[in-house]
Short mmCIF file of C-alpha atoms (C1' of nucleotides) in Angstrom, two decimals:
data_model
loop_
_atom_site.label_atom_id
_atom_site.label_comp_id
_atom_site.label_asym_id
_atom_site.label_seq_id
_atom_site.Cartn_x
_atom_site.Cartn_y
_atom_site.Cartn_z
CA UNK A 175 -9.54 27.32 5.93
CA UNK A 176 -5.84 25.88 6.15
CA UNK A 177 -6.75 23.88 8.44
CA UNK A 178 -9.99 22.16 6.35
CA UNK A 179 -7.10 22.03 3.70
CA UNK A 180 -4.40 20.48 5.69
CA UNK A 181 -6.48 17.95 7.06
CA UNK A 182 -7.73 16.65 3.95
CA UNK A 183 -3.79 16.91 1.99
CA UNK A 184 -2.70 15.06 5.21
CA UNK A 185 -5.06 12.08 4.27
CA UNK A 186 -4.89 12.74 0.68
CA UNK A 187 -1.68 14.39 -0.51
CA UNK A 188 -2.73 13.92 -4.20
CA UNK A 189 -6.08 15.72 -4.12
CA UNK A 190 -7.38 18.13 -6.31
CA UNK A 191 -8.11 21.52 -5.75
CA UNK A 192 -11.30 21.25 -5.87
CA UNK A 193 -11.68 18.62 -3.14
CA UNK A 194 -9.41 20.81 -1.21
CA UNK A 195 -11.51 24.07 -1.73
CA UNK A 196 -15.00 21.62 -1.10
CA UNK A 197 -13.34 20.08 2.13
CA UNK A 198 -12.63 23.91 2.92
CA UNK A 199 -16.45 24.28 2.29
CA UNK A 200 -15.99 27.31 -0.28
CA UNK A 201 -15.87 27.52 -3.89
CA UNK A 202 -12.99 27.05 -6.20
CA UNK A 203 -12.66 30.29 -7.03
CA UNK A 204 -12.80 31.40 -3.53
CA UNK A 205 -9.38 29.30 -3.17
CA UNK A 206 -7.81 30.42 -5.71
CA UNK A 207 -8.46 34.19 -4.50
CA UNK A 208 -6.56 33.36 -1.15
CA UNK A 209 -3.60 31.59 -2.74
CA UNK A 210 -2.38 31.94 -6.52
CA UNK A 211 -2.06 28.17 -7.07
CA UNK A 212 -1.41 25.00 -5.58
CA UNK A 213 2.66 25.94 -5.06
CA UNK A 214 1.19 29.01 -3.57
CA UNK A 215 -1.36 26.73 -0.98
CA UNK A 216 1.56 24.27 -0.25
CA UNK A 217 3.79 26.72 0.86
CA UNK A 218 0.92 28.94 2.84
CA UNK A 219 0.36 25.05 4.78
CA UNK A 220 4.36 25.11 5.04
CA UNK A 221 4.25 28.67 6.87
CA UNK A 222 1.40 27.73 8.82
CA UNK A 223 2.91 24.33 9.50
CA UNK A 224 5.95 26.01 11.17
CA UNK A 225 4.28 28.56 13.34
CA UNK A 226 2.09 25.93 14.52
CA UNK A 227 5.30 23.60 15.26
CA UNK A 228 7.07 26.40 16.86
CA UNK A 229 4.09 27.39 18.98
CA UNK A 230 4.33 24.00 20.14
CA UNK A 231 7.94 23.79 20.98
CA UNK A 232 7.41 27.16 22.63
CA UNK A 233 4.58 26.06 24.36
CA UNK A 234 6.38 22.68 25.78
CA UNK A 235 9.02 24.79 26.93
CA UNK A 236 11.63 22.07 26.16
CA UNK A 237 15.14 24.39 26.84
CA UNK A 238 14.03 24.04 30.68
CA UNK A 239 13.62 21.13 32.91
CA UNK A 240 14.83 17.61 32.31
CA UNK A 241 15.11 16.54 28.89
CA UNK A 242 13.14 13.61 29.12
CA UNK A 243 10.07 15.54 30.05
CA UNK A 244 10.74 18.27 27.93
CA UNK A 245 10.97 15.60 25.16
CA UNK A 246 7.10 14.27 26.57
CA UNK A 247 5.65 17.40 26.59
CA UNK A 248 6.97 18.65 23.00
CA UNK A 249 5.12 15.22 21.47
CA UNK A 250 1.97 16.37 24.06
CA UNK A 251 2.12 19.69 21.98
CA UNK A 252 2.30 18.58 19.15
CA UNK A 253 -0.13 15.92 18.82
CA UNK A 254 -2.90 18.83 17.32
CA UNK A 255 -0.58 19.30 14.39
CA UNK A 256 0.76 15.26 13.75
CA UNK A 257 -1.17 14.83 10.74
CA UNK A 258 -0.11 18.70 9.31
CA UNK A 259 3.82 17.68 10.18
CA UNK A 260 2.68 14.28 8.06
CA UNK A 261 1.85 15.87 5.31
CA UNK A 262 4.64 18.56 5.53
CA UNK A 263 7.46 16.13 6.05
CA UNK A 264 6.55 13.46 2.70
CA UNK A 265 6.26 17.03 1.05
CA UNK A 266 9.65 18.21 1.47
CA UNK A 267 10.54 14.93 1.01
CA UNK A 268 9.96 15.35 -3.02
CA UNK A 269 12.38 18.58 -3.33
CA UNK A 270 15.11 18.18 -4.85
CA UNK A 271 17.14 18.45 -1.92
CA UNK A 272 19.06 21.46 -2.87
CA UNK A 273 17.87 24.08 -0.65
CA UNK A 274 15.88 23.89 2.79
CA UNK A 275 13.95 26.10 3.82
CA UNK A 276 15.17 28.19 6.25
CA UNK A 277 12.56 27.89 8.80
CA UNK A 278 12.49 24.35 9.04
CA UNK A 279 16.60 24.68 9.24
CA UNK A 280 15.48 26.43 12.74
CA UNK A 281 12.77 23.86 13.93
CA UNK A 282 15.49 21.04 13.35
CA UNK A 283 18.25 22.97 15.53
CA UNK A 284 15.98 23.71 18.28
CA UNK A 285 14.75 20.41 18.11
CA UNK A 286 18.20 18.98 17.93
CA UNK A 287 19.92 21.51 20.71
CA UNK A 288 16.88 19.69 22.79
CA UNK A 289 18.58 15.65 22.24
CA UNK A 290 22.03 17.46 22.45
CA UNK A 291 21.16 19.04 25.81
CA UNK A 292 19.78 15.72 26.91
CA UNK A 293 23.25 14.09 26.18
CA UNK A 294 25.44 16.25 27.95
CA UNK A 295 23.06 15.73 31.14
CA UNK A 296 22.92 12.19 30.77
CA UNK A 297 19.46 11.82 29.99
CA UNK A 298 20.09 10.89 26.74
CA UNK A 299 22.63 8.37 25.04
CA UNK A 300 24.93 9.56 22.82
CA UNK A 301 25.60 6.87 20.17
CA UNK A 302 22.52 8.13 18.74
CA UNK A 303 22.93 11.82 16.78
CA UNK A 304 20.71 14.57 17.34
CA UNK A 305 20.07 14.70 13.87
CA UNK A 306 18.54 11.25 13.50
CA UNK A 307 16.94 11.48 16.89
CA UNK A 308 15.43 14.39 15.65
CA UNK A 309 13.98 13.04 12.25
CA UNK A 310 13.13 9.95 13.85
CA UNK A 311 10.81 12.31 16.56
CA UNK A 312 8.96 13.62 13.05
CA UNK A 313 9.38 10.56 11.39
CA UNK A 314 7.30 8.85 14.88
CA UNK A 315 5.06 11.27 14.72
CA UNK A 316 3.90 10.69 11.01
CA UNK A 317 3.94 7.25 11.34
CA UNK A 318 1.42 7.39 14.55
CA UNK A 319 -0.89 9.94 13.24
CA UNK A 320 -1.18 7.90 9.65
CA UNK A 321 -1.80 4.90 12.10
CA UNK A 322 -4.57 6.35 14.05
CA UNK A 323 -6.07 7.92 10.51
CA UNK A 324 -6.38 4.49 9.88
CA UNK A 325 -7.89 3.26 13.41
CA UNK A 326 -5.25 0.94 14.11
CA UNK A 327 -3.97 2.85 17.16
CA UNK A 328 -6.14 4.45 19.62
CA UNK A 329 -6.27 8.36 19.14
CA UNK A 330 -5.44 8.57 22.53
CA UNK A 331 -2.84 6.26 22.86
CA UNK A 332 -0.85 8.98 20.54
CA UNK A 333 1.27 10.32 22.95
CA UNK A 334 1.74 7.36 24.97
CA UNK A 335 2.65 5.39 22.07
CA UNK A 336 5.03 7.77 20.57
CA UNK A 337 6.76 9.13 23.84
CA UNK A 338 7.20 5.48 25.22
CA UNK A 339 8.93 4.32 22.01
CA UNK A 340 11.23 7.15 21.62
CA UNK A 341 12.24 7.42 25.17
CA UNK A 342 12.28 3.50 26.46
CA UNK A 343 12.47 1.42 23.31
CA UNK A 344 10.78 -2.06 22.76
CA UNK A 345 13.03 -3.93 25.16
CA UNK A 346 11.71 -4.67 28.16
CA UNK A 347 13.91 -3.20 30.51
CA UNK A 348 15.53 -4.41 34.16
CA UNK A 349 15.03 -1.24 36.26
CA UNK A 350 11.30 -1.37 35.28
CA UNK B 158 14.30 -2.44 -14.67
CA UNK B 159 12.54 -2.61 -11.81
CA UNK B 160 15.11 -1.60 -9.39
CA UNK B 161 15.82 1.23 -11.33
CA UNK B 162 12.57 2.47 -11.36
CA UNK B 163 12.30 1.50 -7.52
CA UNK B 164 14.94 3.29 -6.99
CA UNK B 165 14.05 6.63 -8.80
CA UNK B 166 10.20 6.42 -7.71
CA UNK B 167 11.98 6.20 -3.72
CA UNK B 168 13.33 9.42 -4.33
CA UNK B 169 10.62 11.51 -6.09
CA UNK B 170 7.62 9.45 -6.22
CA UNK B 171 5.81 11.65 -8.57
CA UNK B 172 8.39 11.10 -11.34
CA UNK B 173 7.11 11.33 -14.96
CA UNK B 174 7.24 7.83 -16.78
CA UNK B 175 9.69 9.49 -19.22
CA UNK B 176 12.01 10.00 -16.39
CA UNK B 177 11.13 6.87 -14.82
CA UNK B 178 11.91 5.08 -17.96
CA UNK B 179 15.04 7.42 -18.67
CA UNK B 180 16.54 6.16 -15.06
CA UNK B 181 15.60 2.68 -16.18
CA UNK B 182 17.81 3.21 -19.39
CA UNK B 183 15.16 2.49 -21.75
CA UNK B 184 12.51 4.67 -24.06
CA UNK B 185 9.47 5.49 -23.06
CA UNK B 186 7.62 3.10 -25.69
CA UNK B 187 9.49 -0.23 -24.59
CA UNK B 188 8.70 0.60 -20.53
CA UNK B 189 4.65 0.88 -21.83
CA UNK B 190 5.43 -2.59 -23.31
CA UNK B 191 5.93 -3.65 -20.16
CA UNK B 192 3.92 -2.32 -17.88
CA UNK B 193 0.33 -0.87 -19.04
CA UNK B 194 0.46 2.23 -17.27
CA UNK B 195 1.71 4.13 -14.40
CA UNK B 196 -1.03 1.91 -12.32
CA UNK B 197 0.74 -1.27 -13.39
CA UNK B 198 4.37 -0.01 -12.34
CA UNK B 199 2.99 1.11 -9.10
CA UNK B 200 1.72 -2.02 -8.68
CA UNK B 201 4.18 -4.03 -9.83
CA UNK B 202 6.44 -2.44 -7.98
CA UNK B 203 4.24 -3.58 -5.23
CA UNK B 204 4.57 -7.07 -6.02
CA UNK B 205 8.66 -6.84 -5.93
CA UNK B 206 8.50 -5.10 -2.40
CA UNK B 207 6.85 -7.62 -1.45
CA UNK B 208 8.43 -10.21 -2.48
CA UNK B 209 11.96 -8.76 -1.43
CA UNK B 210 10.23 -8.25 2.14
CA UNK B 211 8.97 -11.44 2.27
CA UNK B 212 12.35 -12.72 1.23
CA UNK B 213 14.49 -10.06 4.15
CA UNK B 214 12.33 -11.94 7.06
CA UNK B 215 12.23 -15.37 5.62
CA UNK B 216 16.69 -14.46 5.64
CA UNK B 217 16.39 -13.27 8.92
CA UNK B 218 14.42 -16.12 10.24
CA UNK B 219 12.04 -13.76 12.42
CA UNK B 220 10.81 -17.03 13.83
CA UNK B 221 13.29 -18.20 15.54
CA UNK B 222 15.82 -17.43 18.55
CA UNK B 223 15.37 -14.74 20.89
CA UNK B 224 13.25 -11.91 19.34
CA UNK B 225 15.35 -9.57 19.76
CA UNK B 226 18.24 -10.45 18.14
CA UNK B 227 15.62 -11.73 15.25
CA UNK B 228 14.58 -7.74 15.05
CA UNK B 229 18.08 -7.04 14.58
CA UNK B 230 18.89 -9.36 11.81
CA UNK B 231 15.48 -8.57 10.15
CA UNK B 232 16.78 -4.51 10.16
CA UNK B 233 19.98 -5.93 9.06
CA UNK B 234 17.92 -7.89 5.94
CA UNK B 235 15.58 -5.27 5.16
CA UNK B 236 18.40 -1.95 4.75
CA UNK B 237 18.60 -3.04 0.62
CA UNK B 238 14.92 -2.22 0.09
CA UNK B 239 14.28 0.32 2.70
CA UNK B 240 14.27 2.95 -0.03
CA UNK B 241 11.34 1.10 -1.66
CA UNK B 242 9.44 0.02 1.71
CA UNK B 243 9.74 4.00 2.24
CA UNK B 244 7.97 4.40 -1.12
CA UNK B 245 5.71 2.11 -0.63
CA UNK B 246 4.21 2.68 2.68
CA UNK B 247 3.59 6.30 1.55
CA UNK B 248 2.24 5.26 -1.73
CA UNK B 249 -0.03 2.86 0.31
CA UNK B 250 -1.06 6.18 2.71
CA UNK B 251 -2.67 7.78 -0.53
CA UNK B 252 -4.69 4.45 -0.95
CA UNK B 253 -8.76 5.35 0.46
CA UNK B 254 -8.63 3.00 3.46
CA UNK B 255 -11.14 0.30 2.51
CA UNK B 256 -9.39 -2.50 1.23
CA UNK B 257 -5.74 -3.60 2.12
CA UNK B 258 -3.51 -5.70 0.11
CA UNK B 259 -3.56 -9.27 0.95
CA UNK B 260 0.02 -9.28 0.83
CA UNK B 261 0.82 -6.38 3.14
CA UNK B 262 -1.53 -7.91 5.50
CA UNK B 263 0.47 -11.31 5.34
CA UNK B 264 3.29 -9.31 6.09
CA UNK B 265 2.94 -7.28 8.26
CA UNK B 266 0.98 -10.25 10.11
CA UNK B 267 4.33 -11.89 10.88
CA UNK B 268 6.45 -9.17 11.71
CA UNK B 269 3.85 -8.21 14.28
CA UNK B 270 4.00 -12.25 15.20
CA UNK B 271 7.89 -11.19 16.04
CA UNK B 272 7.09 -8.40 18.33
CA UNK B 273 4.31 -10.34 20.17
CA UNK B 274 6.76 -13.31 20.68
CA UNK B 275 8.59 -11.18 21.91
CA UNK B 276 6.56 -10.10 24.81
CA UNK B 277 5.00 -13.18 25.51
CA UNK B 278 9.18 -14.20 25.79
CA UNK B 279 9.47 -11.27 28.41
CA UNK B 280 12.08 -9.55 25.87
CA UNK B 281 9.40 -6.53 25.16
CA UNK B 282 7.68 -4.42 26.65
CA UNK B 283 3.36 -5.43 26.22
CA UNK B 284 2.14 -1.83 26.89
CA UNK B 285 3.02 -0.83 23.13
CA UNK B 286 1.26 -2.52 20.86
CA UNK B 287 2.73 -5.09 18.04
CA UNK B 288 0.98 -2.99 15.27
CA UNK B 289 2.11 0.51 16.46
CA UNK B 290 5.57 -1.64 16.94
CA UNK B 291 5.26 -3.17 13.05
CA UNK B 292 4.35 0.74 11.93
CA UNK B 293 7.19 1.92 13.87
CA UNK B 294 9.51 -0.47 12.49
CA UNK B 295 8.12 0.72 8.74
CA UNK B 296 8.28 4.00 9.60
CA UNK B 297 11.67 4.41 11.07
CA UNK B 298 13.11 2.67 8.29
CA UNK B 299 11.47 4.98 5.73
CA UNK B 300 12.94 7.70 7.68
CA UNK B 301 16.11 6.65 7.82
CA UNK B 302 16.11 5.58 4.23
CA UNK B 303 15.77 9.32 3.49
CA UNK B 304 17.65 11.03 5.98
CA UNK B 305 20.81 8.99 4.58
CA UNK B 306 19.24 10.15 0.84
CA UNK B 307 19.95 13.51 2.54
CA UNK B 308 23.25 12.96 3.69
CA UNK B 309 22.21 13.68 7.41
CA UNK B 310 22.75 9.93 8.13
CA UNK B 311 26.02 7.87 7.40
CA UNK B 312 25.17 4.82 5.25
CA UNK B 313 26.69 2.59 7.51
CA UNK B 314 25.08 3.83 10.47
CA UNK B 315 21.21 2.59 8.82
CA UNK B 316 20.85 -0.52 10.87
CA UNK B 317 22.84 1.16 14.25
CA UNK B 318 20.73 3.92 14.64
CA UNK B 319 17.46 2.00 13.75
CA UNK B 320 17.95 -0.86 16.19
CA UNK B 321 19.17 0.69 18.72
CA UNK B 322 16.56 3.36 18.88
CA UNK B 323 13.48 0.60 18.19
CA UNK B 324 15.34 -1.79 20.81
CA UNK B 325 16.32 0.74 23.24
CA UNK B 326 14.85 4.17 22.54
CA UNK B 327 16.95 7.35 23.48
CA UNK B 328 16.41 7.41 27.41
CA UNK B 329 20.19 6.85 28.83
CA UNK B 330 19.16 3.32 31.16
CA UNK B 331 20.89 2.75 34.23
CA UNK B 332 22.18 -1.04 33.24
CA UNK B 333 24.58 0.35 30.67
"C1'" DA C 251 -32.81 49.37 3.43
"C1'" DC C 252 -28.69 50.25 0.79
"C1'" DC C 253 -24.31 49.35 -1.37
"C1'" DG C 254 -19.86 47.59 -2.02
"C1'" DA C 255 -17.13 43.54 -1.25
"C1'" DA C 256 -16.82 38.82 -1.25
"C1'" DT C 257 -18.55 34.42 -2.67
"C1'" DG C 258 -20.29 30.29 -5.45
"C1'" DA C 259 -21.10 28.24 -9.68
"C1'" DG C 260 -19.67 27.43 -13.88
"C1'" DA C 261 -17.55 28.22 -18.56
"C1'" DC C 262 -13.29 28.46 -20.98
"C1'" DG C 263 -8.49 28.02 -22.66
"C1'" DT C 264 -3.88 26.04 -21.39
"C1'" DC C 265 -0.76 22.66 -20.41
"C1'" DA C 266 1.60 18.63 -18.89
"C1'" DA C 267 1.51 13.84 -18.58
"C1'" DC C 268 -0.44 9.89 -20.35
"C1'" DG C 269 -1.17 6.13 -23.66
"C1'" DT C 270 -1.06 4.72 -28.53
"C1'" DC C 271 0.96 4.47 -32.82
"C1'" DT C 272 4.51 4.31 -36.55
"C1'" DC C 273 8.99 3.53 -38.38
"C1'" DA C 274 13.78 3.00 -38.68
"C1'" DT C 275 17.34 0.56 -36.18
"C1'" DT C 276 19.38 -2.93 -33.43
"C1'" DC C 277 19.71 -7.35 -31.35
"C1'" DG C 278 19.90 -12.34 -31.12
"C1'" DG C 279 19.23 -16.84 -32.78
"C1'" DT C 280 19.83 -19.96 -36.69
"C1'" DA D 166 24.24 -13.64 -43.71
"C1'" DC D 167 19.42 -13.72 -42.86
"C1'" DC D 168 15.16 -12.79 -40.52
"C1'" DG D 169 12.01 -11.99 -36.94
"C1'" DA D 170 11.52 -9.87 -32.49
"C1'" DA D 171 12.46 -6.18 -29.61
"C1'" DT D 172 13.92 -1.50 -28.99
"C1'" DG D 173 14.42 3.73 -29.26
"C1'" DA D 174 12.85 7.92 -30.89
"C1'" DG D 175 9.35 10.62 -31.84
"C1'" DA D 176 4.62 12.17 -33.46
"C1'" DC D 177 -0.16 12.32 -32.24
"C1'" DG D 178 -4.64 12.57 -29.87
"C1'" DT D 179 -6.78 12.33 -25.17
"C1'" DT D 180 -7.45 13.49 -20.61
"C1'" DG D 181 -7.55 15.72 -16.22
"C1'" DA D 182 -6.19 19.36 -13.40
"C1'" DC D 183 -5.01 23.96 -13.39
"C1'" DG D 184 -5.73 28.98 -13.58
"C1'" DT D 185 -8.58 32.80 -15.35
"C1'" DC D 186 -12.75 34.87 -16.24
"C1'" DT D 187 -17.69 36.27 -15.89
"C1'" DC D 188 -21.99 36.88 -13.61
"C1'" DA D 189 -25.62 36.31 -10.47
"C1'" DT D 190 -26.10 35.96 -5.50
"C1'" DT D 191 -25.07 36.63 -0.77
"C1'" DC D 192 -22.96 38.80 3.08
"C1'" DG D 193 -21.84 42.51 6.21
"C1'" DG D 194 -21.32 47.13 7.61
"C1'" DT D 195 -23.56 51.62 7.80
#
DNA sequence: ACCGAATGAGACGTCAACGTCTCATTCGGT
DNA sequence: ACCGAATGAGACGTTGACGTCTCATTCGGT
């Protein structure tokens, strides 16, 4: 059922209850039984959103092995939830920023420690911060999965697309 | 008037049209004279992206000299209205798929014009695409435009951290 | 087959934002 | 100083989504 919903908010991040309860394939009033409200839905996706991502950075394993392919296999992870960390990402984006929520504060440092580790190996330059390196990684992600919602990348070009961009840039390098 | 409400609608794009016309400094009434509805502002909003857009890559003549420098000094051009290309491209996202502006098209026609010139030059790399190149450019710039809204970004650091990670990406290379 | 729980469909009141309207005031040109 | 146009403030009705409620139906376990 959060997942019906969070595929069609992804697309749609203005829709109604009611398309979001008929995209779950149940009645309004079924919804509204499972979560007091739209606030109450939101932050259900939000909770869902971050166990997902954190399954994901669990699952990629990225404090071991080279950065660089800890990096590729945390965007190979997360490529089931793009469209959810879409959604969830504009949607923060409207609080007033004030307070974050505490579980995204943790997704963002492990996330981060990830770039940071990759600098002190080497892997990684360091004229660019964690921190943006970091948003830019969700910000990629978005991007990419609006793109493909749209059929102007190739679904499975996703990862390719995404990891290439973020690791080797647009320039055509000399060692390749 | 319209960068005020550009500006406002960047940060919290589902602002009332009291507040928008509040930020604007005007009443309510006299921002209905101008613009029938919230539909109108939206859209001519729209038209004043575009036109600022249209006027960043005509500045940083896109056309001409090696392409990547040209990417730089269209980043450079663009950092005034990233708040309300981020607004834009998101407000766009909510948009049902089937037709696309004229102008966007136009647009985003030439910048991905730069990024194939710049393969065909041997400056970029041809296994990412010019589109997924254009929606990364958008979408990195929308990013940063709000991480710096956060404070998680200097100000000054907009055009850095966006060129160097489109040009170069984060992998340390071995020529530097 | 039975029975309680859950569901779907729909009716209903509430509320916030919208868009229109009026009217007193202010602004700018002559 | 005059006058018309534009503005700000606010009242008003409309609309669409929300949240609650009821009731008939269906589902699932025993």
């Amino acid at each position: 059922m959060l997942r019906a919903a969070a595929a069609l908010l992804a697309r749609k991040s203005t829709a109604t209850m009611d398309e979001v309860a008929r995209a779950a394939g149940i009645g309004r009033a079924t919804l509204h039984r499972h979560f007091a409200g739209r606030e109450a839905l939101v932050k259900a996706l939000e909770a869902f959103g971050l166990e997902e991502f954190e399954a994901a950075v669990d699952r990629a394993a990225i404090e071991s092995g080279p950065a660089g392919d800890a990096l590729r296999r945390l965007i190979a992870e997360m490529e089931p939830a793009a469209e959810l960390l879409a959604f969830l990402v504009t949607e923060n984006q409207l609080f007033e920023g004030d307070q974050v929520d505490e579980g995204w504060a943790r997704l963002d440092a492990r996330v981060s420690a990830l770039f940071r580790r990759g600098q002190e190996q080497g892997d990684f330059r360091i004229d660019l911060s964690p921190i943006w390196l970091t948003e830019a990684l969700y910000g990629l992600i978005g991007t990419c999965a609006w793109t493909v919602m749209d059929g102007r990348v190739a679904k499975n070009e996703f990862q390719y697309m995404i990891t290439e961009l973020l690791l080797g840039g647009a320039r055509r390098s000399v060692e390749k």
